[in-house]
Short mmCIF file of C-alpha atoms in Angstrom, two decimals:
data_model
loop_
_atom_site.label_atom_id
_atom_site.label_comp_id
_atom_site.label_asym_id
_atom_site.label_seq_id
_atom_site.Cartn_x
_atom_site.Cartn_y
_atom_site.Cartn_z
CA MET A 1 31.50 12.71 40.42
CA GLN A 2 31.37 13.42 36.72
CA LEU A 3 28.58 15.14 34.82
CA SER A 4 28.36 12.17 32.47
CA ASP A 5 27.36 10.00 35.47
CA PHE A 6 23.98 11.73 35.41
CA ASP A 7 23.19 11.32 31.73
CA TYR A 8 20.46 9.07 30.34
CA PHE A 9 18.63 8.66 27.05
CA LEU A 10 15.02 9.82 26.91
CA PRO A 11 12.82 9.24 23.84
CA LYS A 12 11.43 12.59 22.69
CA GLU A 13 7.87 11.31 22.71
CA LEU A 14 8.04 10.97 26.53
CA ILE A 15 8.55 14.70 27.03
CA ALA A 16 5.15 15.98 28.17
CA SER A 17 3.88 18.88 26.05
CA LYS A 18 0.74 19.43 28.13
CA PRO A 19 -0.40 18.56 31.65
CA ALA A 20 -2.68 15.69 32.58
CA TYR A 21 -6.36 16.51 32.91
CA PRO A 22 -7.48 16.60 35.61
CA ARG A 23 -4.12 17.41 37.16
CA ASP A 24 -4.22 14.52 39.62
CA GLN A 25 -4.70 11.97 36.82
CA SER A 26 -0.95 12.06 36.19
CA ARG A 27 0.94 8.92 37.09
CA LEU A 28 2.84 8.54 40.35
CA MET A 29 5.84 6.29 40.90
CA PHE A 30 6.30 5.11 44.48
CA VAL A 31 9.94 4.63 45.52
CA ASP A 32 10.82 3.09 48.89
CA ARG A 33 14.47 3.85 49.65
CA LYS A 34 14.92 1.35 52.49
CA LYS A 35 13.28 -1.60 50.74
CA GLY A 36 14.38 -0.68 47.23
CA ILE A 37 10.79 -1.11 46.04
CA ILE A 38 9.30 0.67 43.03
CA LYS A 39 5.53 0.65 42.43
CA HIS A 40 3.13 2.42 40.08
CA TYR A 41 0.08 4.49 40.99
CA ASN A 42 -1.83 7.60 39.92
CA PHE A 43 -1.18 10.91 41.63
CA HIS A 44 -4.63 11.00 43.25
CA ASP A 45 -3.46 7.96 45.26
CA LEU A 46 -0.88 10.09 47.11
CA PRO A 47 -2.94 10.62 50.32
CA ASP A 48 -3.30 6.84 50.69
CA LEU A 49 0.44 6.32 50.27
CA LEU A 50 1.48 8.78 52.96
CA ASN A 51 1.57 8.06 56.68
CA LYS A 52 -1.07 9.99 58.63
CA ASN A 53 1.76 11.34 60.78
CA SER A 54 3.07 13.41 57.91
CA VAL A 55 3.30 17.13 57.26
CA LEU A 56 3.52 18.40 53.69
CA ALA A 57 5.59 21.50 52.89
CA PHE A 58 4.77 23.44 49.70
CA ASN A 59 6.40 26.25 47.74
CA ASN A 60 3.66 28.83 47.08
CA SER A 61 5.65 30.99 44.66
CA LYS A 62 3.79 32.20 41.58
CA VAL A 63 5.29 32.39 38.09
CA ILE A 64 5.48 35.89 36.63
CA ASN A 65 5.17 36.95 33.00
CA ALA A 66 8.93 37.21 32.73
CA ARG A 67 9.27 36.53 29.00
CA LEU A 68 9.13 39.71 26.93
CA PHE A 69 9.44 40.45 23.22
CA GLY A 70 10.76 43.61 21.67
CA VAL A 71 12.88 45.27 19.02
CA ILE A 72 16.13 47.20 19.06
CA GLU A 73 17.71 49.67 16.66
CA GLY A 74 17.54 48.38 13.12
CA MET A 75 14.22 46.71 14.03
CA ARG A 76 15.89 43.45 15.06
CA ASN A 77 13.59 41.25 17.13
CA VAL A 78 14.74 40.16 20.56
CA GLU A 79 13.26 37.98 23.26
CA ILE A 80 14.32 38.35 26.88
CA LEU A 81 13.78 36.50 30.14
CA LEU A 82 13.90 38.52 33.34
CA THR A 83 15.97 36.41 35.72
CA LYS A 84 16.74 38.65 38.69
CA CYS A 85 16.12 42.19 39.90
CA LEU A 86 19.51 43.63 40.86
CA ASP A 87 18.32 47.04 42.07
CA LYS A 88 14.65 47.82 42.78
CA ASP A 89 15.24 51.56 43.22
CA LYS A 90 16.87 51.89 39.79
CA ASN A 91 14.82 49.08 38.21
CA ILE A 92 17.92 47.21 37.03
CA TRP A 93 17.57 43.57 36.00
CA GLU A 94 19.69 40.64 34.90
CA ILE A 95 18.30 38.95 31.80
CA LEU A 96 18.89 36.12 29.37
CA ALA A 97 18.14 36.89 25.74
CA LYS A 98 17.60 35.35 22.34
CA GLY A 99 19.42 37.61 19.93
CA ALA A 100 21.79 38.59 22.74
CA LYS A 101 24.64 39.29 20.30
CA TYR A 102 22.75 42.36 19.16
CA LEU A 103 22.36 43.68 22.71
CA LYS A 104 25.40 45.92 23.11
CA ASN A 105 25.97 48.41 25.89
CA GLY A 106 23.69 51.37 25.26
CA SER A 107 21.23 49.45 23.07
CA VAL A 108 17.60 50.37 23.68
CA ILE A 109 14.94 47.64 23.69
CA TYR A 110 11.38 48.70 22.84
CA PHE A 111 8.95 46.09 24.14
CA ASN A 112 5.78 44.95 22.41
CA ASN A 113 2.51 44.98 24.33
CA HIS A 114 -0.36 42.67 23.54
CA LYS A 115 -3.14 44.83 24.98
CA PRO A 116 -4.23 48.35 24.00
CA ILE A 117 -2.64 50.36 26.79
CA LEU A 118 -0.91 53.70 26.62
CA ASP A 119 2.19 53.02 28.71
CA LYS A 120 5.36 52.55 26.70
CA LEU A 121 7.98 50.16 28.01
CA TYR A 122 11.63 50.20 27.07
CA ALA A 123 15.00 49.44 28.63
CA ILE A 124 18.67 50.25 28.07
CA VAL A 125 21.42 47.62 28.06
CA LEU A 126 23.97 48.51 30.75
CA ASN A 127 26.35 45.56 30.69
CA GLN A 128 27.24 42.30 28.95
CA ASN A 129 28.20 39.59 31.43
CA SER A 130 30.80 36.93 30.75
CA ASP A 131 28.21 34.15 31.12
CA GLY A 132 26.15 35.57 28.24
CA SER A 133 23.54 37.30 30.35
CA ARG A 134 22.85 41.02 30.12
CA VAL A 135 22.06 43.77 32.58
CA ILE A 136 19.30 46.19 31.59
CA GLN A 137 17.58 49.16 33.17
CA PHE A 138 13.92 49.99 32.64
CA THR A 139 13.84 53.77 32.31
CA ASP A 140 11.13 56.28 33.16
CA ILE A 141 9.22 53.65 35.12
CA LYS A 142 9.21 52.55 38.75
CA TYR A 143 9.72 48.97 39.90
CA GLN A 144 6.13 48.69 41.18
CA LYS A 145 4.74 49.99 37.89
CA LEU A 146 6.78 47.43 35.96
CA TRP A 147 5.11 44.64 37.94
CA MET A 148 1.73 46.07 36.97
CA LEU A 149 2.71 46.12 33.28
CA LEU A 150 4.22 42.63 33.03
CA PRO A 151 0.84 40.91 32.46
CA PHE A 152 0.33 43.19 29.43
CA TYR A 153 3.83 42.95 27.96
CA GLY A 154 5.03 39.53 29.06
CA VAL A 155 4.02 35.89 28.90
CA LEU A 156 4.73 32.99 31.21
CA PRO A 157 8.19 31.58 30.46
CA LEU A 158 7.40 27.97 29.55
CA PRO A 159 10.47 25.72 29.27
CA PRO A 160 11.87 25.40 25.73
CA TYR A 161 11.08 21.67 25.55
CA ILE A 162 7.33 22.39 25.80
CA LYS A 163 6.32 22.87 22.17
CA ASN A 164 3.11 24.32 20.77
CA PHE A 165 1.26 24.60 24.08
CA HIS A 166 -2.00 26.49 23.57
CA GLY A 167 -3.73 25.86 26.89
CA SER A 168 -4.49 28.31 29.67
CA GLU A 169 -1.47 29.82 31.41
CA LYS A 170 -3.11 28.79 34.69
CA LYS A 171 -2.05 25.23 33.92
CA TYR A 172 1.56 26.31 34.52
CA GLN A 173 0.66 27.61 38.00
CA THR A 174 -0.06 25.56 41.11
CA ILE A 175 -3.59 26.03 42.43
CA TYR A 176 -2.09 27.46 45.65
CA ALA A 177 0.36 29.87 43.98
CA LYS A 178 0.35 33.14 45.91
CA ASN A 179 3.60 35.12 46.04
CA GLN A 180 4.80 36.40 42.66
CA GLY A 181 8.44 36.06 41.68
CA SER A 182 9.30 32.77 39.95
CA ILE A 183 10.46 32.44 36.35
CA ALA A 184 9.59 28.72 36.30
CA ALA A 185 6.92 26.76 38.11
CA PRO A 186 7.64 24.58 41.16
CA THR A 187 6.37 21.70 39.08
CA ALA A 188 5.85 19.01 41.74
CA GLY A 189 2.92 21.10 42.95
CA LEU A 190 1.18 21.17 39.57
CA HIS A 191 -0.39 17.76 40.27
CA PHE A 192 -2.33 18.89 43.35
CA THR A 193 -6.08 19.45 43.15
CA LYS A 194 -8.79 20.43 45.61
CA ARG A 195 -9.72 16.76 45.81
CA ILE A 196 -6.23 15.81 46.95
CA PHE A 197 -6.15 18.57 49.55
CA GLN A 198 -9.52 17.42 50.89
CA ASN A 199 -8.32 13.82 51.12
CA LEU A 200 -5.12 14.89 52.88
CA LYS A 201 -7.12 16.87 55.44
CA SER A 202 -9.54 13.96 55.94
CA LYS A 203 -6.56 11.78 56.81
CA GLY A 204 -5.30 14.35 59.33
CA ILE A 205 -2.26 15.36 57.28
CA SER A 206 -1.40 19.01 57.70
CA MET A 207 0.14 21.37 55.14
CA GLU A 208 2.55 24.28 55.49
CA TYR A 209 3.82 26.84 52.99
CA LEU A 210 7.07 28.64 52.26
CA THR A 211 8.25 30.67 49.28
CA LEU A 212 11.25 30.16 47.02
CA HIS A 213 11.23 32.17 43.81
CA VAL A 214 12.45 29.76 41.17
CA GLY A 215 15.30 31.22 39.13
CA LEU A 216 18.45 30.19 37.30
CA GLY A 217 19.67 28.18 40.29
CA THR A 218 16.96 25.60 39.64
CA PHE A 219 17.22 25.10 35.90
CA MET A 220 20.56 26.45 34.64
CA GLU A 221 22.50 23.64 33.00
CA VAL A 222 25.73 22.31 34.48
CA ARG A 223 28.70 23.10 32.26
CA THR A 224 31.54 21.60 34.33
CA GLU A 225 32.50 17.95 33.89
CA ASN A 226 33.33 17.66 37.61
CA ILE A 227 29.98 18.47 39.20
CA LYS A 228 31.68 19.83 42.33
CA ASP A 229 32.97 22.71 40.22
CA HIS A 230 29.43 23.85 39.40
CA ILE A 231 28.31 27.04 41.13
CA MET A 232 24.58 27.49 41.67
CA HIS A 233 22.92 30.83 41.03
CA GLU A 234 21.32 32.35 44.11
CA GLU A 235 17.56 32.22 44.61
CA MET A 236 15.48 34.07 47.18
CA PHE A 237 13.35 32.21 49.72
CA GLU A 238 11.28 32.99 52.77
CA ILE A 239 10.03 30.84 55.66
CA ASN A 240 7.76 32.66 58.08
CA LYS A 241 7.61 32.07 61.82
CA LYS A 242 4.31 30.20 61.66
CA THR A 243 5.62 27.69 59.13
CA ALA A 244 8.92 27.22 60.96
CA LYS A 245 7.13 26.70 64.29
CA ALA A 246 4.71 24.15 62.82
CA LEU A 247 7.42 22.18 61.02
CA ASN A 248 9.73 22.21 64.06
CA LYS A 249 6.92 20.84 66.22
CA ALA A 250 6.17 18.16 63.63
CA LYS A 251 9.85 17.21 63.57
CA SER A 252 10.04 17.02 67.37
CA ASP A 253 6.87 14.88 67.35
CA ALA A 254 8.63 12.46 64.96
CA LYS A 255 6.27 13.24 62.10
CA LYS A 256 7.47 12.82 58.52
CA ILE A 257 8.39 16.05 56.76
CA VAL A 258 7.29 15.60 53.14
CA SER A 259 8.77 18.15 50.76
CA ILE A 260 6.63 18.92 47.72
CA GLY A 261 9.33 19.58 45.18
CA THR A 262 13.04 20.21 45.08
CA THR A 263 12.69 23.97 45.62
CA THR A 264 10.87 23.38 48.90
CA LEU A 265 13.54 20.88 49.92
CA ARG A 266 16.38 23.29 49.12
CA SER A 267 14.67 26.02 51.16
CA LEU A 268 14.22 23.75 54.18
CA GLU A 269 17.74 22.37 54.05
CA SER A 270 19.17 25.88 53.61
CA SER A 271 17.47 27.11 56.77
CA THR A 272 18.14 24.12 59.04
CA PHE A 273 20.87 23.93 61.67
CA ILE A 274 21.80 21.67 64.56
CA GLU A 275 21.41 23.15 68.06
CA ASN A 276 22.44 21.05 71.07
CA GLY A 277 22.05 17.92 68.99
CA LYS A 278 18.55 18.94 67.89
CA THR A 279 17.53 19.71 64.31
CA VAL A 280 16.00 23.19 64.08
CA LEU A 281 14.41 25.00 61.16
CA SER A 282 15.04 28.72 61.39
CA PRO A 283 12.52 31.25 60.02
CA THR A 284 13.79 33.95 57.70
CA LEU A 285 13.05 37.37 59.18
CA SER A 286 13.35 38.76 55.64
CA PRO A 287 13.90 37.20 52.20
CA LYS A 288 17.11 35.19 52.21
CA SER A 289 19.25 33.88 49.37
CA THR A 290 20.43 30.33 48.86
CA ASN A 291 22.76 28.71 46.35
CA ILE A 292 22.77 25.31 48.02
CA PHE A 293 23.86 22.57 45.61
CA ILE A 294 22.78 19.10 46.68
CA TYR A 295 24.42 16.08 45.06
CA PRO A 296 25.27 12.52 46.20
CA GLY A 297 27.09 12.59 49.50
CA TYR A 298 24.93 15.33 50.99
CA LYS A 299 23.51 14.54 54.46
CA PHE A 300 19.89 15.62 54.69
CA LYS A 301 19.00 17.37 57.93
CA PHE A 302 15.27 18.08 57.84
CA VAL A 303 13.35 16.51 54.95
CA ASP A 304 12.20 12.88 55.28
CA GLN A 305 10.24 12.29 52.07
CA LEU A 306 10.03 13.96 48.68
CA VAL A 307 7.46 14.40 45.90
CA THR A 308 9.11 15.40 42.65
CA ASN A 309 8.83 15.19 38.87
CA PHE A 310 11.16 13.37 36.46
CA HIS A 311 14.08 15.65 35.65
CA LEU A 312 16.36 16.44 32.73
CA PRO A 313 19.58 14.49 32.16
CA LYS A 314 22.68 16.06 33.73
CA SER A 315 20.57 18.53 35.73
CA THR A 316 21.15 19.66 39.31
CA LEU A 317 17.63 18.41 40.07
CA LEU A 318 18.53 14.89 39.00
CA MET A 319 21.63 15.14 41.17
CA LEU A 320 19.48 16.22 44.12
CA VAL A 321 17.06 13.29 43.86
CA SER A 322 20.05 10.96 43.38
CA ALA A 323 21.41 12.28 46.67
CA PHE A 324 18.05 11.77 48.35
CA ALA A 325 17.27 8.24 47.16
CA GLY A 326 20.65 6.95 46.01
CA LYS A 327 21.88 7.23 42.45
CA ASP A 328 21.49 3.56 41.58
CA LEU A 329 17.88 3.42 42.79
CA ILE A 330 16.97 6.65 41.00
CA PHE A 331 18.43 5.47 37.71
CA GLU A 332 16.60 2.17 38.11
CA ALA A 333 13.39 4.16 38.70
CA TYR A 334 14.03 6.32 35.63
CA SER A 335 14.69 3.22 33.54
CA LYS A 336 11.37 1.74 34.66
CA ALA A 337 9.64 5.05 34.02
CA ILE A 338 10.89 5.05 30.43
CA GLU A 339 9.96 1.38 30.02
CA ASN A 340 6.43 2.13 31.29
CA LYS A 341 6.15 5.30 29.21
CA TYR A 342 5.88 7.80 32.03
CA ARG A 343 5.72 11.44 30.93
CA PHE A 344 8.79 13.51 31.79
CA PHE A 345 9.70 17.05 32.88
CA SER A 346 7.51 20.03 33.87
CA PHE A 347 4.12 18.81 32.62
CA GLY A 348 5.03 15.18 33.20
CA ASP A 349 4.37 12.57 35.87
CA ALA A 350 5.73 12.44 39.41
CA MET A 351 7.36 10.20 41.96
CA VAL A 352 7.12 10.06 45.73
CA ILE A 353 10.27 8.96 47.53
CA ILE A 354 9.82 7.67 51.08
#
């Protein structure tokens, strides 16, 4: 399939620049794959739309303050995004940067802090990668100390299409975010409120949690015209024994596994295998990497239903939902979403695909 097959036109005014308030007042499109039906609701209706024999799986990763500002020799301003720790012992990181052309091997970046603390933070550029990223090393500071300093030096890395957002950074975190490590929010979870969790519990629907730290694999653009030539960046995920046991029992009891977001889905599908004709979700005994790329033609092994936002044109996320629901039905749903002025992308509205 070609990259152009996943393009569509979106009016700029439909790109959400702030979240709905309250969170569960966002709109919710209901998509029935078997019947080809598309209906319109609000997100707080989700518990009523799900079968009571459902189990919801969430990604509880928390976004870190991975966007830092600094200067290099000559007082040139630079902005970096920490994308992956390559070596904890040596505190070496892969980064993306604005002003990257000025970041040569040996350049020293002095970072700005926005609180009156004494610790100085700087890093040396070690390498320039062919894809435009850089490798840097934070010197005279341990990995654990860097994590303590990030709230003082960094800010949450909001997507570039969110302009002039002045709200609380908490609005770009799910209310159940726990394990730090993501550089973008698992946005399907942003719609959930305490009210929704209470209504889910009242209906007897259980909830389980895993962790995938959102990185470049989720949002890096596809640059190959043949989508099969695209290589996903690796992301780290973890599924503990309790979660795996609960979801395996739900699956064996013929309950519906509802994935809250594409990152949760990719984690579950990455850790599922077939044993003696039975679908089994394997726990990760330690953090595990995945670069699974799901596009039309993929056979889903574990996930039955999906809650997700409306995604960017030509993105791997749009390809994933097209694989899950069928490309024609998804593009029909997106067309209706535009016609009905749904809000798109990270702070936008959602759909549930059954």
